[in-house]
PDB file of C-alpha atoms in Angstrom:
ATOM      1  CA  UNK A   1     -19.108-104.675   4.060  1.00 55.00           C
ATOM      2  CA  UNK A   2     -18.090-105.038   7.722  1.00 51.00           C
ATOM      3  CA  UNK A   3     -21.744-105.068   8.816  1.00 51.00           C
ATOM      4  CA  UNK A   4     -22.431-107.874   6.360  1.00 55.00           C
ATOM      5  CA  UNK A   5     -19.447-109.905   7.652  1.00 58.00           C
ATOM      6  CA  UNK A   6     -20.565-109.444  11.293  1.00 58.00           C
ATOM      7  CA  UNK A   7     -24.103-110.488  10.402  1.00 55.00           C
ATOM      8  CA  UNK A   8     -22.844-113.604   8.652  1.00 60.00           C
ATOM      9  CA  UNK A   9     -20.611-114.458  11.605  1.00 59.00           C
ATOM     10  CA  UNK A  10     -23.535-114.072  14.031  1.00 57.00           C
ATOM     11  CA  UNK A  11     -25.748-116.214  11.839  1.00 58.00           C
ATOM     12  CA  UNK A  12     -23.095-118.975  11.762  1.00 60.00           C
ATOM     13  CA  UNK A  13     -22.661-118.843  15.528  1.00 56.00           C
ATOM     14  CA  UNK A  14     -26.427-119.062  16.076  1.00 59.00           C
ATOM     15  CA  UNK A  15     -26.493-122.064  13.772  1.00 59.00           C
ATOM     16  CA  UNK A  16     -23.718-123.784  15.710  1.00 54.00           C
ATOM     17  CA  UNK A  17     -25.405-123.083  19.052  1.00 55.00           C
ATOM     18  CA  UNK A  18     -28.716-124.457  17.776  1.00 53.00           C
ATOM     19  CA  UNK A  19     -26.978-127.671  16.719  1.00 50.00           C
ATOM     20  CA  UNK A  20     -25.365-127.899  20.151  1.00 45.00           C
ATOM     21  CA  UNK A  21     -28.829-127.463  21.708  1.00 44.00           C
ATOM     22  CA  UNK A  22     -30.274-130.293  19.601  1.00 45.00           C
ATOM     23  CA  UNK A  23     -27.439-132.562  20.729  1.00 41.00           C
ATOM     24  CA  UNK A  24     -28.232-131.741  24.354  1.00 39.00           C
ATOM     25  CA  UNK A  25     -31.891-132.687  23.939  1.00 46.00           C
ATOM     26  CA  UNK A  26     -31.246-135.922  22.080  1.00 50.00           C
ATOM     27  CA  UNK A  27     -29.247-137.732  24.736  1.00 62.00           C
ATOM     28  CA  UNK A  28     -29.239-141.496  24.421  1.00 76.00           C
ATOM     29  CA  UNK A  29     -32.634-142.965  25.155  1.00 77.00           C
ATOM     30  CA  UNK A  30     -33.654-146.591  25.736  1.00 84.00           C
ATOM     31  CA  UNK A  31     -37.259-147.654  25.257  1.00 84.00           C
ATOM     32  CA  UNK A  32     -38.962-148.403  28.614  1.00 87.00           C
ATOM     33  CA  UNK A  33     -40.367-151.907  29.039  1.00 87.00           C
ATOM     34  CA  UNK A  34     -43.994-152.521  29.987  1.00 84.00           C
ATOM     35  CA  UNK A  35     -44.891-155.988  31.275  1.00 83.00           C
ATOM     36  CA  UNK A  36     -47.922-157.754  32.702  1.00 83.00           C
ATOM     37  CA  UNK A  37     -47.237-158.553  36.381  1.00 85.00           C
ATOM     38  CA  UNK A  38     -50.578-160.087  37.486  1.00 84.00           C
ATOM     39  CA  UNK A  39     -54.189-160.785  36.434  1.00 80.00           C
ATOM     40  CA  UNK A  40     -57.059-160.921  38.880  1.00 84.00           C
ATOM     41  CA  UNK A  41     -60.754-161.430  38.182  1.00 81.00           C
ATOM     42  CA  UNK A  42     -62.749-158.875  40.181  1.00 85.00           C
ATOM     43  CA  UNK A  43     -66.288-159.920  39.356  1.00 85.00           C
ATOM     44  CA  UNK A  44     -68.138-161.923  36.765  1.00 77.00           C
ATOM     45  CA  UNK A  45     -71.736-162.305  35.732  1.00 78.00           C
ATOM     46  CA  UNK A  46     -73.427-163.484  32.610  1.00 74.00           C
ATOM     47  CA  UNK A  47     -73.025-160.197  30.701  1.00 78.00           C
ATOM     48  CA  UNK A  48     -69.829-158.649  32.000  1.00 80.00           C
ATOM     49  CA  UNK A  49     -66.525-159.648  33.555  1.00 79.00           C
ATOM     50  CA  UNK A  50     -64.109-157.293  35.323  1.00 82.00           C
ATOM     51  CA  UNK A  51     -60.374-157.975  35.553  1.00 82.00           C
ATOM     52  CA  UNK A  52     -57.536-156.128  37.191  1.00 86.00           C
ATOM     53  CA  UNK A  53     -54.330-156.154  35.173  1.00 85.00           C
ATOM     54  CA  UNK A  54     -51.247-155.176  37.195  1.00 88.00           C
ATOM     55  CA  UNK A  55     -48.658-153.665  34.872  1.00 87.00           C
ATOM     56  CA  UNK A  56     -45.019-152.793  35.496  1.00 90.00           C
ATOM     57  CA  UNK A  57     -43.051-150.092  33.718  1.00 90.00           C
ATOM     58  CA  UNK A  58     -39.226-150.383  33.834  1.00 94.00           C
ATOM     59  CA  UNK A  59     -37.336-147.179  32.967  1.00 94.00           C
ATOM     60  CA  UNK A  60     -33.687-147.863  31.946  1.00 94.00           C
ATOM     61  CA  UNK A  61     -32.946-144.148  31.402  1.00 91.00           C
ATOM     62  CA  UNK A  62     -31.137-141.536  33.486  1.00 92.00           C
ATOM     63  CA  UNK A  63     -34.193-139.293  33.652  1.00 90.00           C
ATOM     64  CA  UNK A  64     -37.674-139.861  35.033  1.00 91.00           C
ATOM     65  CA  UNK A  65     -40.520-140.903  32.734  1.00 90.00           C
ATOM     66  CA  UNK A  66     -43.865-139.177  33.174  1.00 90.00           C
ATOM     67  CA  UNK A  67     -46.855-141.310  32.151  1.00 89.00           C
ATOM     68  CA  UNK A  68     -49.963-139.297  31.299  1.00 88.00           C
ATOM     69  CA  UNK A  69     -52.360-141.868  29.912  1.00 87.00           C
ATOM     70  CA  UNK A  70     -52.730-144.813  27.632  1.00 87.00           C
ATOM     71  CA  UNK A  71     -54.908-146.528  25.037  1.00 89.00           C
ATOM     72  CA  UNK A  72     -54.900-150.327  24.990  1.00 88.00           C
ATOM     73  CA  UNK A  73     -56.344-153.603  23.672  1.00 89.00           C
ATOM     74  CA  UNK A  74     -56.148-156.885  25.569  1.00 86.00           C
ATOM     75  CA  UNK A  75     -56.250-160.248  23.754  1.00 86.00           C
ATOM     76  CA  UNK A  76     -56.552-163.766  25.170  1.00 80.00           C
ATOM     77  CA  UNK A  77     -55.727-166.621  22.759  1.00 80.00           C
ATOM     78  CA  UNK A  78     -56.105-164.225  19.840  1.00 84.00           C
ATOM     79  CA  UNK A  79     -59.589-162.966  20.789  1.00 81.00           C
ATOM     80  CA  UNK A  80     -60.047-159.372  21.875  1.00 83.00           C
ATOM     81  CA  UNK A  81     -60.945-159.358  25.558  1.00 79.00           C
ATOM     82  CA  UNK A  82     -61.096-155.572  26.080  1.00 81.00           C
ATOM     83  CA  UNK A  83     -60.316-152.184  24.586  1.00 83.00           C
ATOM     84  CA  UNK A  84     -59.994-149.043  26.588  1.00 84.00           C
ATOM     85  CA  UNK A  85     -58.216-145.922  27.727  1.00 86.00           C
ATOM     86  CA  UNK A  86     -56.741-144.937  31.071  1.00 86.00           C
ATOM     87  CA  UNK A  87     -55.869-141.472  32.297  1.00 85.00           C
ATOM     88  CA  UNK A  88     -53.423-142.669  34.955  1.00 81.00           C
ATOM     89  CA  UNK A  89     -50.810-140.014  35.815  1.00 89.00           C
ATOM     90  CA  UNK A  90     -47.617-141.193  37.481  1.00 91.00           C
ATOM     91  CA  UNK A  91     -43.887-140.879  37.109  1.00 93.00           C
ATOM     92  CA  UNK A  92     -41.397-143.744  36.751  1.00 93.00           C
ATOM     93  CA  UNK A  93     -38.090-142.721  38.383  1.00 96.00           C
ATOM     94  CA  UNK A  94     -34.804-142.833  36.500  1.00 95.00           C
ATOM     95  CA  UNK A  95     -33.401-146.380  36.509  1.00 96.00           C
ATOM     96  CA  UNK A  96     -36.545-147.484  38.364  1.00 97.00           C
ATOM     97  CA  UNK A  97     -39.856-149.304  38.095  1.00 96.00           C
ATOM     98  CA  UNK A  98     -43.443-148.409  38.844  1.00 95.00           C
ATOM     99  CA  UNK A  99     -46.599-150.549  38.987  1.00 94.00           C
ATOM    100  CA  UNK A 100     -50.058-149.477  37.953  1.00 89.00           C
ATOM    101  CA  UNK A 101     -53.423-151.240  37.721  1.00 90.00           C
ATOM    102  CA  UNK A 102     -55.859-151.312  34.831  1.00 86.00           C
ATOM    103  CA  UNK A 103     -59.418-152.391  35.417  1.00 85.00           C
ATOM    104  CA  UNK A 104     -60.794-153.866  32.207  1.00 83.00           C
ATOM    105  CA  UNK A 105     -64.333-154.959  31.524  1.00 81.00           C
ATOM    106  CA  UNK A 106     -65.345-157.458  28.904  1.00 80.00           C
ATOM    107  CA  UNK A 107     -68.101-159.680  27.671  1.00 74.00           C
ATOM    108  CA  UNK A 108     -66.662-163.172  27.222  1.00 67.00           C
ATOM    109  CA  UNK A 109     -70.038-164.860  26.877  1.00 63.00           C
ATOM    110  CA  UNK A 110     -69.423-166.297  23.416  1.00 61.00           C
ATOM    111  CA  UNK A 111     -65.900-167.459  24.371  1.00 62.00           C
ATOM    112  CA  UNK A 112     -66.590-168.502  27.968  1.00 61.00           C
ATOM    113  CA  UNK A 113     -66.885-172.221  27.287  1.00 63.00           C
ATOM    114  CA  UNK A 114     -63.476-172.465  25.597  1.00 63.00           C
ATOM    115  CA  UNK A 115     -61.730-170.387  28.290  1.00 65.00           C
ATOM    116  CA  UNK A 116     -63.278-172.364  31.149  1.00 65.00           C
ATOM    117  CA  UNK A 117     -62.220-175.606  29.433  1.00 67.00           C
ATOM    118  CA  UNK A 118     -58.635-174.344  29.207  1.00 66.00           C
ATOM    119  CA  UNK A 119     -58.564-173.331  32.891  1.00 64.00           C
ATOM    120  CA  UNK A 120     -60.190-176.604  33.989  1.00 70.00           C
ATOM    121  CA  UNK A 121     -57.639-178.651  32.035  1.00 71.00           C
ATOM    122  CA  UNK A 122     -54.776-176.403  33.222  1.00 73.00           C
ATOM    123  CA  UNK A 123     -53.896-175.335  29.666  1.00 77.00           C
ATOM    124  CA  UNK A 124     -51.832-172.156  29.313  1.00 82.00           C
ATOM    125  CA  UNK A 125     -53.524-169.007  27.972  1.00 79.00           C
ATOM    126  CA  UNK A 126     -51.684-166.756  25.511  1.00 85.00           C
ATOM    127  CA  UNK A 127     -52.142-163.041  26.018  1.00 86.00           C
ATOM    128  CA  UNK A 128     -51.243-159.866  24.181  1.00 91.00           C
ATOM    129  CA  UNK A 129     -51.599-156.242  25.317  1.00 89.00           C
ATOM    130  CA  UNK A 130     -51.079-153.562  22.680  1.00 91.00           C
ATOM    131  CA  UNK A 131     -51.588-149.836  22.478  1.00 90.00           C
ATOM    132  CA  UNK A 132     -49.826-146.557  23.175  1.00 88.00           C
ATOM    133  CA  UNK A 133     -48.640-144.774  26.315  1.00 85.00           C
ATOM    134  CA  UNK A 134     -48.497-140.977  26.299  1.00 87.00           C
ATOM    135  CA  UNK A 135     -45.595-139.581  28.283  1.00 83.00           C
ATOM    136  CA  UNK A 136     -46.229-135.837  28.400  1.00 74.00           C
ATOM    137  CA  UNK A 137     -47.600-132.782  26.693  1.00 59.00           C
ATOM    138  CA  UNK A 138     -45.336-131.234  24.042  1.00 63.00           C
ATOM    139  CA  UNK A 139     -42.522-133.009  22.197  1.00 65.00           C
ATOM    140  CA  UNK A 140     -43.048-136.052  24.381  1.00 67.00           C
ATOM    141  CA  UNK A 141     -42.459-139.561  23.268  1.00 72.00           C
ATOM    142  CA  UNK A 142     -45.407-141.845  22.597  1.00 79.00           C
ATOM    143  CA  UNK A 143     -44.431-145.340  23.682  1.00 80.00           C
ATOM    144  CA  UNK A 144     -45.710-148.320  21.766  1.00 83.00           C
ATOM    145  CA  UNK A 145     -47.144-150.966  24.041  1.00 83.00           C
ATOM    146  CA  UNK A 146     -46.840-154.547  22.747  1.00 87.00           C
ATOM    147  CA  UNK A 147     -46.572-157.089  25.562  1.00 86.00           C
ATOM    148  CA  UNK A 148     -47.257-160.777  24.989  1.00 89.00           C
ATOM    149  CA  UNK A 149     -46.723-164.012  26.805  1.00 87.00           C
ATOM    150  CA  UNK A 150     -48.379-167.053  28.316  1.00 85.00           C
ATOM    151  CA  UNK A 151     -50.337-167.290  31.581  1.00 77.00           C
ATOM    152  CA  UNK A 152     -50.560-170.540  33.492  1.00 76.00           C
ATOM    153  CA  UNK A 153     -54.138-171.061  34.799  1.00 67.00           C
ATOM    154  CA  UNK A 154     -52.798-172.160  38.209  1.00 66.00           C
ATOM    155  CA  UNK A 155     -51.187-168.735  38.605  1.00 63.00           C
ATOM    156  CA  UNK A 156     -54.401-166.794  37.853  1.00 59.00           C
ATOM    157  CA  UNK A 157     -56.748-165.628  40.578  1.00 55.00           C
ATOM    158  CA  UNK A 158     -60.035-166.397  38.757  1.00 53.00           C
ATOM    159  CA  UNK A 159     -62.264-167.546  41.632  1.00 50.00           C
ATOM    160  CA  UNK A 160     -64.795-164.943  42.733  1.00 46.00           C
TER     161      UNK A 160
END
């Protein structure tokens, strides 16, 4: 009878400690923000265009954020410009920011006339970047990437 009571007490204590452990691992967490900082055309020919997208990750948390790779799609005015993956490994410090570059390649041939018209007439270009950012190996968060906004043609470095 005493052995059974001791076993039950131990089981309850283990249960309480495991709940305490879960509380320790689930500290408050704010979603990091990923924004587009700059766009630069690297090269362009008839069949392929290369762009460098400079991205910024802001980490509002009290612990560092490891970034281990990402999958993304880039859209300009609703048309898909590029799809790709990046295996960039870097760490965003707690309460800090980090920049990283994505080189994307695309074939804008069928949309080139409309885009050049917009740039020539100084019309803004809507963009959207979506995808997922992997932040580690096991039990790591997978961040959803959904950045959108408007680019002014005067601010773009498209001459090459």
